[in-house]
Amino acid sequence: SLYLDTELDVVASTAFLEPRAVLHSVSDGRLIRAIALPSRPANEGLRTILGLAASSLGHLILHEVQHQGEQCEPVWRLHVFRVSGAWLASRVLAGPAVALQAMPDARHVFVCTSTTAELFALPDLRLARRLPQAQGSINTASVSPDGRAVLLGTTSG
């Protein structure tokens, strides 16, 4: 995943099977910092970042999956960090995010799983709004540039 913000002069990237995001300067390419996922016991299994988003106020939102236990059950989480690297909040999700997008107001993040479409406040990930249940499983979602409309693509059409 990749996020680019020329105003903040930062590009954030993640790589498959890496439990961290790396921030570089857009203007000169120098490494700014690496941001690791919050610590968990080593025996809790493989962790990787599936996606990222960022707000214009400098919040980096990471979507993680961790396979844990003997059955390798997946647990999906959101984490919020400041671009400075400071961890702010984490939240467990109902499933993997099919959409993750910082809202234009920079105070909320839109997260959509196959069964839920929700708006969380930044930086604490408090539930701000849950959209009505969609008919069918949600495959994709997008927020309009002004943040006033959401489009959900579902299996029911």
GROMACS .gro file of C-alpha atoms in nm:
model
  157
    1SER     CA    1   0.000   0.000   0.000
    2LEU     CA    2   0.110   0.354  -0.065
    3TYR     CA    3   0.006   0.700   0.056
    4LEU     CA    4   0.146   1.026  -0.084
    5ASP     CA    5   0.104   1.376   0.062
    6THR     CA    6   0.309   1.650  -0.103
    7GLU     CA    7   0.192   1.914   0.149
    8LEU     CA    8   0.329   1.708   0.439
    9ASP     CA    9   0.628   1.605   0.219
   10VAL     CA   10   0.574   1.240   0.308
   11VAL     CA   11   0.516   0.913   0.128
   12ALA     CA   12   0.414   0.614   0.342
   13SER     CA   13   0.444   0.259   0.215
   14THR     CA   14   0.396  -0.094   0.341
   15ALA     CA   15   0.514  -0.427   0.205
   16PHE     CA   16   0.340  -0.766   0.220
   17LEU     CA   17   0.430  -0.965   0.535
   18GLU     CA   18   0.597  -0.662   0.694
   19PRO     CA   19   0.444  -0.543   1.025
   20ARG     CA   20   0.553  -0.181   0.971
   21ALA     CA   21   0.504   0.124   0.753
   22VAL     CA   22   0.798   0.320   0.616
   23LEU     CA   23   0.788   0.698   0.568
   24HIS     CA   24   1.011   0.882   0.323
   25SER     CA   25   1.042   1.246   0.220
   26VAL     CA   26   0.877   1.316  -0.115
   27SER     CA   27   1.118   1.599  -0.197
   28ASP     CA   28   1.449   1.416  -0.146
   29GLY     CA   29   1.360   1.050  -0.084
   30ARG     CA   30   1.533   1.029   0.254
   31LEU     CA   31   1.402   0.787   0.515
   32ILE     CA   32   1.202   0.971   0.781
   33ARG     CA   33   1.108   0.674   1.002
   34ALA     CA   34   0.962   0.326   1.019
   35ILE     CA   35   0.644   0.280   1.222
   36ALA     CA   36   0.598  -0.068   1.369
   37LEU     CA   37   0.262  -0.214   1.471
   38PRO     CA   38   0.191  -0.203   1.847
   39SER     CA   39   0.360  -0.487   2.035
   40ARG     CA   40   0.182  -0.817   2.087
   41PRO     CA   41   0.310  -1.143   2.234
   42ALA     CA   42   0.531  -1.325   1.982
   43ASN     CA   43   0.324  -1.641   2.012
   44GLU     CA   44   0.017  -1.467   1.870
   45GLY     CA   45   0.121  -1.543   1.512
   46LEU     CA   46   0.198  -1.380   1.180
   47ARG     CA   47   0.108  -1.012   1.139
   48THR     CA   48   0.097  -0.804   0.825
   49ILE     CA   49  -0.037  -0.468   0.713
   50LEU     CA   50  -0.306  -0.498   0.447
   51GLY     CA   51  -0.370  -0.130   0.382
   52LEU     CA   52  -0.310   0.225   0.491
   53ALA     CA   53  -0.469   0.565   0.477
   54ALA     CA   54  -0.367   0.904   0.610
   55SER     CA   55  -0.541   1.226   0.701
   56SER     CA   56  -0.424   1.573   0.612
   57LEU     CA   57  -0.384   1.634   0.987
   58GLY     CA   58  -0.099   1.381   1.000
   59HIS     CA   59  -0.277   1.065   1.117
   60LEU     CA   60  -0.157   0.738   0.964
   61ILE     CA   61  -0.418   0.460   0.972
   62LEU     CA   62  -0.291   0.103   0.929
   63HIS     CA   63  -0.510  -0.203   0.863
   64GLU     CA   64  -0.356  -0.520   1.007
   65VAL     CA   65  -0.436  -0.889   0.999
   66GLN     CA   66  -0.290  -1.124   1.256
   67HIS     CA   67  -0.324  -1.502   1.233
   68GLN     CA   68  -0.324  -1.648   1.580
   69GLY     CA   69  -0.383  -1.974   1.761
   70GLU     CA   70  -0.347  -2.329   1.643
   71GLN     CA   71  -0.615  -2.278   1.378
   72CYS     CA   72  -0.449  -1.953   1.257
   73GLU     CA   73  -0.771  -1.759   1.309
   74PRO     CA   74  -0.747  -1.410   1.155
   75VAL     CA   75  -0.801  -1.098   1.365
   76TRP     CA   76  -0.832  -0.768   1.178
   77ARG     CA   77  -0.737  -0.440   1.345
   78LEU     CA   78  -0.703  -0.070   1.273
   79HIS     CA   79  -0.423   0.131   1.430
   80VAL     CA   80  -0.378   0.508   1.430
   81PHE     CA   81  -0.038   0.675   1.458
   82ARG     CA   82   0.082   1.030   1.424
   83VAL     CA   83   0.318   1.076   1.132
   84SER     CA   84   0.575   1.136   1.408
   85GLY     CA   85   0.541   0.765   1.493
   86ALA     CA   86   0.342   0.801   1.816
   87TRP     CA   87   0.073   0.531   1.853
   88LEU     CA   88  -0.271   0.675   1.934
   89ALA     CA   89  -0.538   0.402   1.916
   90SER     CA   90  -0.630   0.054   1.798
   91ARG     CA   91  -0.961  -0.118   1.724
   92VAL     CA   92  -1.068  -0.470   1.624
   93LEU     CA   93  -1.275  -0.491   1.304
   94ALA     CA   94  -1.557  -0.732   1.215
   95GLY     CA   95  -1.358  -0.859   0.916
   96PRO     CA   96  -1.107  -0.750   0.655
   97ALA     CA   97  -1.153  -0.398   0.521
   98VAL     CA   98  -1.262  -0.381   0.158
   99ALA     CA   99  -1.229  -0.001   0.178
  100LEU     CA  100  -1.021   0.226   0.401
  101GLN     CA  101  -1.026   0.599   0.334
  102ALA     CA  102  -0.954   0.911   0.538
  103MET     CA  103  -1.240   1.156   0.502
  104PRO     CA  104  -1.187   1.502   0.351
  105ASP     CA  105  -1.251   1.662   0.693
  106ALA     CA  106  -0.938   1.474   0.821
  107ARG     CA  107  -1.125   1.398   1.143
  108HIS     CA  108  -1.277   1.066   1.038
  109VAL     CA  109  -1.183   0.746   0.859
  110PHE     CA  110  -1.429   0.542   0.653
  111VAL     CA  111  -1.390   0.165   0.693
  112CYS     CA  112  -1.595  -0.092   0.509
  113THR     CA  113  -1.587  -0.470   0.565
  114SER     CA  114  -1.799  -0.723   0.375
  115THR     CA  115  -2.078  -0.671   0.631
  116THR     CA  116  -2.036  -0.319   0.773
  117ALA     CA  117  -1.974   0.037   0.657
  118GLU     CA  118  -1.859   0.261   0.942
  119LEU     CA  119  -1.713   0.601   1.013
  120PHE     CA  120  -1.462   0.625   1.298
  121ALA     CA  121  -1.340   0.945   1.465
  122LEU     CA  122  -0.971   1.026   1.449
  123PRO     CA  123  -0.750   0.988   1.639
  124ASP     CA  124  -0.931   0.763   1.893
  125LEU     CA  125  -1.121   0.534   1.647
  126ARG     CA  126  -1.447   0.593   1.835
  127LEU     CA  127  -1.747   0.480   1.625
  128ALA     CA  128  -1.903   0.799   1.487
  129ARG     CA  129  -2.156   0.646   1.248
  130ARG     CA  130  -2.264   0.308   1.115
  131LEU     CA  131  -2.434   0.308   0.776
  132PRO     CA  132  -2.749   0.098   0.734
  133GLN     CA  133  -2.687  -0.270   0.658
  134ALA     CA  134  -2.639  -0.330   0.286
  135GLN     CA  135  -2.826  -0.604   0.104
  136GLY     CA  136  -2.571  -0.867   0.011
  137SER     CA  137  -2.202  -0.879   0.085
  138ILE     CA  138  -2.005  -0.556   0.030
  139ASN     CA  139  -1.728  -0.602  -0.229
  140THR     CA  140  -1.606  -0.246  -0.268
  141ALA     CA  141  -1.682   0.105  -0.147
  142SER     CA  142  -1.579   0.462  -0.213
  143VAL     CA  143  -1.639   0.806  -0.064
  144SER     CA  144  -1.705   1.110  -0.282
  145PRO     CA  145  -1.431   1.377  -0.288
  146ASP     CA  146  -1.643   1.612  -0.073
  147GLY     CA  147  -1.720   1.333   0.178
  148ARG     CA  148  -2.096   1.375   0.146
  149ALA     CA  149  -2.176   1.047  -0.035
  150VAL     CA  150  -2.071   0.683  -0.010
  151LEU     CA  151  -2.104   0.425  -0.284
  152LEU     CA  152  -2.118   0.057  -0.188
  153GLY     CA  153  -2.076  -0.224  -0.439
  154THR     CA  154  -2.252  -0.538  -0.319
  155THR     CA  155  -2.318  -0.891  -0.440
  156SER     CA  156  -2.687  -0.800  -0.476
  157GLY     CA  157  -2.608  -0.523  -0.725
   0.00000   0.00000   0.00000
